[in-house]
Each structure stands twice: as C-alpha cells, then as structure tokens.
PDB file of C-alpha atoms in Angstrom:
ATOM      1  CA  PHE Q  18      -4.524 -10.445 -12.447  1.00  0.00           C
ATOM      2  CA  LEU Q  19      -6.186  -8.315 -15.093  1.00  0.00           C
ATOM      3  CA  PHE Q  20      -2.982  -8.206 -16.880  1.00  0.00           C
ATOM      4  CA  LEU Q  21      -2.634 -11.993 -16.854  1.00  0.00           C
ATOM      5  CA  ASP Q  22      -6.280 -12.380 -17.857  1.00  0.00           C
ATOM      6  CA  LYS Q  23      -5.827  -9.644 -20.608  1.00  0.00           C
ATOM      7  CA  LEU Q  24      -2.625 -10.223 -22.058  1.00  0.00           C
ATOM      8  CA  GLY Q  25      -1.787 -13.979 -21.279  1.00  0.00           C
ATOM      9  CA  GLY Q  26       0.966 -15.586 -19.295  1.00  0.00           C
ATOM     10  CA  ASP Q  27       3.979 -14.708 -21.485  1.00  0.00           C
ATOM     11  CA  SER Q  28       3.526 -11.219 -21.543  1.00  0.00           C
ATOM     12  CA  SER Q  29       2.664 -10.800 -17.933  1.00  0.00           C
ATOM     13  CA  CYS Q  30       4.781 -13.211 -16.297  1.00  0.00           C
ATOM     14  CA  PRO Q  31       7.698 -10.717 -15.691  1.00  0.00           C
ATOM     15  CA  LEU Q  32       4.794  -8.437 -14.214  1.00  0.00           C
ATOM     16  CA  LEU Q  33       3.904 -11.065 -11.706  1.00  0.00           C
ATOM     17  CA  ALA Q  34       7.485 -11.823 -10.944  1.00  0.00           C
ATOM     18  CA  GLU Q  35       8.139  -8.256 -10.099  1.00  0.00           C
ATOM     19  CA  SER Q  36       4.834  -8.100  -8.088  1.00  0.00           C
ATOM     20  CA  LEU Q  37       5.643 -11.250  -6.263  1.00  0.00           C
ATOM     21  CA  LYS Q  38       9.081  -9.732  -5.303  1.00  0.00           C
ATOM     22  CA  ARG Q  39       7.472  -6.850  -4.041  1.00  0.00           C
ATOM     23  CA  ILE Q  40       5.100  -8.494  -2.039  1.00  0.00           C
ATOM     24  CA  ASN Q  41       7.858 -10.897  -0.435  1.00  0.00           C
ATOM     25  CA  ASP Q  42       9.743  -7.630   0.482  1.00  0.00           C
ATOM     26  CA  ASN Q  43       6.894  -6.205   2.211  1.00  0.00           C
ATOM     27  CA  ALA Q  44       6.046  -9.424   3.821  1.00  0.00           C
ATOM     28  CA  TYR Q  45       9.555  -9.751   5.245  1.00  0.00           C
ATOM     29  CA  GLU Q  46       9.443  -6.071   6.539  1.00  0.00           C
ATOM     30  CA  THR Q  47       6.287  -6.694   8.547  1.00  0.00           C
ATOM     31  CA  GLY Q  48       7.557  -9.963   9.700  1.00  0.00           C
ATOM     32  CA  ARG Q  49      10.865  -8.302  11.070  1.00  0.00           C
ATOM     33  CA  LYS Q  50       8.391  -5.802  12.717  1.00  0.00           C
ATOM     34  CA  LEU Q  51       6.440  -8.411  14.299  1.00  0.00           C
ATOM     35  CA  THR Q  52       9.599 -10.224  15.666  1.00  0.00           C
ATOM     36  CA  GLU Q  53      10.612  -7.086  17.070  1.00  0.00           C
ATOM     37  CA  ASN Q  54       7.219  -6.524  18.652  1.00  0.00           C
ATOM     38  CA  ASN Q  55       6.645 -10.103  19.936  1.00  0.00           C
ATOM     39  CA  PRO Q  56       4.279  -9.887  23.088  1.00  0.00           C
ATOM     40  CA  GLU Q  57       5.925 -13.144  24.346  1.00  0.00           C
ATOM     41  CA  THR Q  58       9.027 -11.563  24.625  1.00  0.00           C
ATOM     42  CA  GLY Q  59       7.891  -8.699  26.765  1.00  0.00           C
ATOM     43  CA  GLU Q  60       9.237  -6.175  24.352  1.00  0.00           C
ATOM     44  CA  ILE Q  61       5.734  -5.015  23.001  1.00  0.00           C
ATOM     45  CA  THR Q  62       4.428  -1.695  24.373  1.00  0.00           C
ATOM     46  CA  ASP Q  63       1.211  -1.586  22.185  1.00  0.00           C
ATOM     47  CA  TYR Q  64      -0.605  -4.514  21.834  1.00  0.00           C
ATOM     48  CA  ASP Q  65      -3.263  -3.222  19.403  1.00  0.00           C
ATOM     49  CA  TYR Q  66      -0.502  -2.239  17.140  1.00  0.00           C
ATOM     50  CA  TYR Q  67       1.078  -5.680  17.351  1.00  0.00           C
ATOM     51  CA  GLN Q  68      -2.544  -6.987  16.651  1.00  0.00           C
ATOM     52  CA  ASN Q  69      -2.996  -4.793  13.592  1.00  0.00           C
ATOM     53  CA  LEU Q  70       0.564  -5.571  12.380  1.00  0.00           C
ATOM     54  CA  LEU Q  71      -0.152  -9.244  12.700  1.00  0.00           C
ATOM     55  CA  GLU Q  72      -3.415  -8.786  10.561  1.00  0.00           C
ATOM     56  CA  ARG Q  73      -1.758  -6.920   7.886  1.00  0.00           C
ATOM     57  CA  TYR Q  74       1.098  -9.405   7.621  1.00  0.00           C
ATOM     58  CA  SER Q  75      -1.476 -12.132   7.438  1.00  0.00           C
ATOM     59  CA  ARG Q  76      -3.030 -10.261   4.491  1.00  0.00           C
ATOM     60  CA  THR Q  77       0.002  -9.526   2.990  1.00  0.00           C
ATOM     61  CA  LEU Q  78       0.885 -13.311   3.157  1.00  0.00           C
ATOM     62  CA  THR Q  79      -2.458 -14.267   1.691  1.00  0.00           C
ATOM     63  CA  SER Q  80      -1.981 -11.837  -1.281  1.00  0.00           C
ATOM     64  CA  TYR Q  81       1.432 -13.251  -1.668  1.00  0.00           C
ATOM     65  CA  TRP Q  82       0.016 -16.953  -1.905  1.00  0.00           C
ATOM     66  CA  LEU Q  83      -2.634 -16.106  -4.428  1.00  0.00           C
ATOM     67  CA  LEU Q  84      -0.414 -14.274  -6.809  1.00  0.00           C
ATOM     68  CA  ALA Q  85       2.350 -17.214  -6.116  1.00  0.00           C
ATOM     69  CA  ASN Q  86      -0.447 -19.678  -7.421  1.00  0.00           C
ATOM     70  CA  LYS Q  87      -1.539 -17.441 -10.249  1.00  0.00           C
ATOM     71  CA  MET Q  88       1.958 -17.210 -11.377  1.00  0.00           C
ATOM     72  CA  LYS Q  89       2.891 -20.958 -10.865  1.00  0.00           C
ATOM     73  CA  ASP Q  90      -0.002 -21.787 -13.051  1.00  0.00           C
ATOM     74  CA  ALA Q  91       0.273 -19.304 -15.820  1.00  0.00           C
ATOM     75  CA  CYS Q  92       4.192 -19.097 -15.824  1.00  0.00           C
ATOM     76  CA  LYS Q  93       4.888 -22.938 -15.465  1.00  0.00           C
ATOM     77  CA  SER Q  94       6.808 -21.839 -12.387  1.00  0.00           C
ATOM     78  CA  ASP Q  95       8.013 -24.888 -10.650  1.00  0.00           C
ATOM     79  CA  PHE Q  96       8.024 -23.785  -6.721  1.00  0.00           C
ATOM     80  CA  LYS Q  97       5.559 -25.502  -4.161  1.00  0.00           C
ATOM     81  CA  THR Q  98       3.422 -23.616  -1.678  1.00  0.00           C
ATOM     82  CA  VAL Q  99       2.783 -24.380   1.941  1.00  0.00           C
ATOM     83  CA  ILE Q 100       0.438 -22.775   4.073  1.00  0.00           C
ATOM     84  CA  PHE Q 101       1.223 -23.481   7.662  1.00  0.00           C
ATOM     85  CA  PHE Q 102      -1.956 -22.925  10.026  1.00  0.00           C
ATOM     86  CA  ILE Q 103      -1.371 -22.331  13.555  1.00  0.00           C
ATOM     87  CA  GLU Q 104      -3.713 -21.372  16.261  1.00  0.00           C
ATOM     88  CA  LYS Q 105      -2.016 -20.075  19.756  1.00  0.00           C
ATOM     89  CA  ASP Q 106      -4.797 -21.792  22.105  1.00  0.00           C
ATOM     90  CA  SER Q 107      -5.149 -24.977  20.270  1.00  0.00           C
ATOM     91  CA  CYS Q 108      -1.481 -25.487  19.930  1.00  0.00           C
ATOM     92  CA  ALA Q 109      -0.936 -24.627  23.589  1.00  0.00           C
ATOM     93  CA  ARG Q 110      -3.751 -27.189  24.826  1.00  0.00           C
ATOM     94  CA  GLN Q 111      -2.088 -29.952  22.842  1.00  0.00           C
ATOM     95  CA  ASN Q 112       1.399 -29.453  23.461  1.00  0.00           C
ATOM     96  CA  PRO Q 113       2.896 -25.894  23.892  1.00  0.00           C
ATOM     97  CA  ASN Q 114       5.767 -26.572  21.518  1.00  0.00           C
ATOM     98  CA  LEU Q 115       4.127 -28.348  18.837  1.00  0.00           C
ATOM     99  CA  CYS Q 116       3.500 -25.276  16.427  1.00  0.00           C
ATOM    100  CA  ASP Q 117       7.024 -24.020  17.399  1.00  0.00           C
ATOM    101  CA  ALA Q 118       8.637 -27.423  16.450  1.00  0.00           C
ATOM    102  CA  GLN Q 119       6.572 -27.518  13.119  1.00  0.00           C
ATOM    103  CA  GLY Q 120       7.796 -24.169  12.290  1.00  0.00           C
ATOM    104  CA  PHE Q 121      11.436 -25.248  12.894  1.00  0.00           C
ATOM    105  CA  VAL Q 122      10.771 -28.075  10.495  1.00  0.00           C
ATOM    106  CA  LEU Q 123       9.545 -25.904   7.779  1.00  0.00           C
ATOM    107  CA  ASP Q 124      12.209 -23.324   8.345  1.00  0.00           C
ATOM    108  CA  ASN Q 125      14.767 -26.167   7.909  1.00  0.00           C
ATOM    109  CA  LEU Q 126      13.324 -27.175   4.745  1.00  0.00           C
ATOM    110  CA  LYS Q 127      13.016 -23.636   3.496  1.00  0.00           C
ATOM    111  CA  ARG Q 128      16.733 -23.247   4.034  1.00  0.00           C
ATOM    112  CA  PHE Q 129      17.361 -26.426   2.088  1.00  0.00           C
ATOM    113  CA  TYR Q 130      14.974 -25.862  -1.014  1.00  0.00           C
ATOM    114  CA  GLY Q 131      15.278 -21.943  -1.030  1.00  0.00           C
ATOM    115  CA  ASP Q 132      13.083 -20.119  -3.529  1.00  0.00           C
ATOM    116  CA  LYS Q 133      11.574 -23.417  -4.553  1.00  0.00           C
ATOM    117  CA  LEU Q 134       9.638 -23.649  -1.507  1.00  0.00           C
ATOM    118  CA  LEU Q 135       7.322 -20.870  -0.436  1.00  0.00           C
ATOM    119  CA  ILE Q 136       5.736 -21.115   3.143  1.00  0.00           C
ATOM    120  CA  PHE Q 137       2.813 -18.793   4.469  1.00  0.00           C
ATOM    121  CA  THR Q 138       2.363 -19.078   8.091  1.00  0.00           C
ATOM    122  CA  LEU Q 139      -1.339 -18.055   9.164  1.00  0.00           C
ATOM    123  CA  HIS Q 140      -2.692 -17.388  12.439  1.00  0.00           C
ATOM    124  CA  ALA Q 141      -5.992 -19.426  12.251  1.00  0.00           C
ATOM    125  CA  ASP Q 142      -7.239 -17.557  15.444  1.00  0.00           C
ATOM    126  CA  LEU Q 143      -7.221 -13.970  13.804  1.00  0.00           C
ATOM    127  CA  LYS Q 144     -10.441 -12.333  12.804  1.00  0.00           C
ATOM    128  CA  GLU Q 145      -8.974 -11.895   9.397  1.00  0.00           C
ATOM    129  CA  PRO Q 146     -11.762 -12.737   6.725  1.00  0.00           C
ATOM    130  CA  SER Q 147      -9.344 -14.253   4.382  1.00  0.00           C
ATOM    131  CA  ILE Q 148      -7.763 -16.518   6.626  1.00  0.00           C
ATOM    132  CA  LYS Q 149     -11.245 -17.671   7.801  1.00  0.00           C
ATOM    133  CA  VAL Q 150     -11.969 -18.525   4.100  1.00  0.00           C
ATOM    134  CA  LEU Q 151      -8.801 -20.572   3.665  1.00  0.00           C
ATOM    135  CA  ARG Q 152      -9.436 -22.420   6.920  1.00  0.00           C
ATOM    136  CA  GLU Q 153     -12.953 -23.037   5.909  1.00  0.00           C
ATOM    137  CA  TYR Q 154     -11.929 -23.883   2.298  1.00  0.00           C
ATOM    138  CA  TYR Q 155      -9.414 -26.346   3.448  1.00  0.00           C
ATOM    139  CA  LYS Q 156     -11.793 -27.726   6.510  1.00  0.00           C
ATOM    140  CA  VAL Q 157      -9.088 -27.169   9.028  1.00  0.00           C
ATOM    141  CA  GLY Q 158      -9.827 -28.699  12.364  1.00  0.00           C
ATOM    142  CA  LYS Q 159      -6.697 -29.536  14.027  1.00  0.00           C
ATOM    143  CA  TYR Q 160      -3.312 -27.570  14.406  1.00  0.00           C
ATOM    144  CA  PRO Q 161      -0.666 -27.361  13.471  1.00  0.00           C
ATOM    145  CA  ALA Q 162      -2.230 -27.802   9.873  1.00  0.00           C
ATOM    146  CA  ILE Q 163      -0.146 -27.607   6.541  1.00  0.00           C
ATOM    147  CA  ILE Q 164      -1.876 -27.482   3.205  1.00  0.00           C
ATOM    148  CA  ILE Q 165       0.854 -28.519   0.266  1.00  0.00           C
ATOM    149  CA  ASP Q 166      -0.315 -27.461  -2.853  1.00  0.00           C
ATOM    150  CA  GLY Q 167      -3.865 -28.111  -1.939  1.00  0.00           C
ATOM    151  CA  GLN Q 168      -3.559 -31.177   0.215  1.00  0.00           C
ATOM    152  CA  LYS Q 169      -4.008 -30.800   3.642  1.00  0.00           C
ATOM    153  CA  HIS Q 170      -1.994 -32.375   6.549  1.00  0.00           C
ATOM    154  CA  GLU Q 171      -3.334 -31.962   9.915  1.00  0.00           C
ATOM    155  CA  GLY Q 172      -1.188 -32.272  13.204  1.00  0.00           C
ATOM    156  CA  PHE Q 173       3.031 -32.336  13.429  1.00  0.00           C
ATOM    157  CA  VAL Q 174       4.515 -33.707  10.397  1.00  0.00           C
ATOM    158  CA  ASP Q 175       7.956 -34.663  11.177  1.00  0.00           C
ATOM    159  CA  LYS Q 176      11.048 -33.613   8.786  1.00  0.00           C
ATOM    160  CA  GLU Q 177      11.307 -36.773   6.853  1.00  0.00           C
ATOM    161  CA  SER Q 178       7.712 -37.064   6.310  1.00  0.00           C
ATOM    162  CA  LEU Q 179       7.466 -33.561   5.227  1.00  0.00           C
ATOM    163  CA  ALA Q 180      10.515 -33.924   2.982  1.00  0.00           C
ATOM    164  CA  LYS Q 181       8.871 -37.146   1.551  1.00  0.00           C
ATOM    165  CA  LEU Q 182       5.479 -35.259   0.702  1.00  0.00           C
ATOM    166  CA  LEU Q 183       7.308 -32.643  -0.632  1.00  0.00           C
ATOM    167  CA  CYS Q 184       9.382 -34.752  -2.923  1.00  0.00           C
ATOM    168  CA  ASP Q 185       6.231 -36.877  -3.962  1.00  0.00           C
ATOM    169  CA  GLN Q 186       4.673 -33.526  -5.203  1.00  0.00           C
ATOM    170  CA  GLY Q 187       7.752 -32.957  -7.485  1.00  0.00           C
ATOM    171  CA  LEU Q 188       9.890 -30.648  -5.533  1.00  0.00           C
ATOM    172  CA  CYS Q 189      12.819 -32.967  -5.682  1.00  0.00           C
ATOM    173  CA  GLN Q 190      12.986 -33.370  -9.448  1.00  0.00           C
TER     174      GLN Q 190
END
C-alpha cells in the first residue's frame, strides 16, 4: 500500500499483482490444510490447531480481499469480489445444507468465470477482529450472506440470480 501511495498505480501494479499471487498461493495452501484437518470428517486430531489454522486462513483471505480491492481501483482491474459469510450455528438452525448449497453455487460460478471472480469465504462466528469489522460494516444479520463489490445479499441466492447480479455489475461484459 505504501508503494502504491508513493509511486502511484502504474508503477505499483506489477508489485500488487505479485503480492496478490503470493497471498492467493498462501490462502490455497492454508485452505488445503483446513480440508485435510476438517473436524466434520473425523480426521482432526488437534482441534486447537484447526481453530488457529481457520483464523489464520480468515486473516489471509481478509488481506487478500483488501489487496484485491486496492489493485482493482488503482490498476483498473476488471474482476469482481465476493465475500461469502457463513456462520455454522445460524446455517444449521435454518437449514443444515443452506451454507453448503451457497458454497456449491459460488464454486460453480468461480469455475465458469475463473480469475474474473474472486471469492472470499469468511466464518462469521470466528473471533477474528477483521471478520467482525467486515460483518458489522456490512450489517450482516442473516446467513449465508454474500457481498458483491460492496452490495449485500442475505440468505441463499440461487445460481441464476447470482449470475444475473454478477452480470449486472459488469462481469459479463
């Protein structure tokens, strides 16, 4: 951010792109470790390790989201960002499969749009301060919740509706 502020977008965009790639690689690796140690599959041996890893993953995704938005503005990048808030207890009370179903819809759209769609899944029930700030900033009260380039959509959004929202915000152009 300091490079961008001092040198401007033209000079800093390659640095931002490289930083974004590094954060993406880090997020992917941490996400892989989370999948391997998922408590719901019974494979976890250390719950504290899993929680710490999940919090680290959330901090990485938050950093990734911040940098992506900075790069989008400064470098005139054309990708769209989606924050996907889930909360385990809330989703379980409504419909145990609701958050999973929203995740599958987002995964499907990610495969279709590729690098033009960046999705950041955040567990709202974590005590991570950055998640709390984002949750309060967007006034999220119902899960799942999706924030598309700053616009909040609470509750499940089906694939067709979500694709239309993304197109309306310029992803299909």
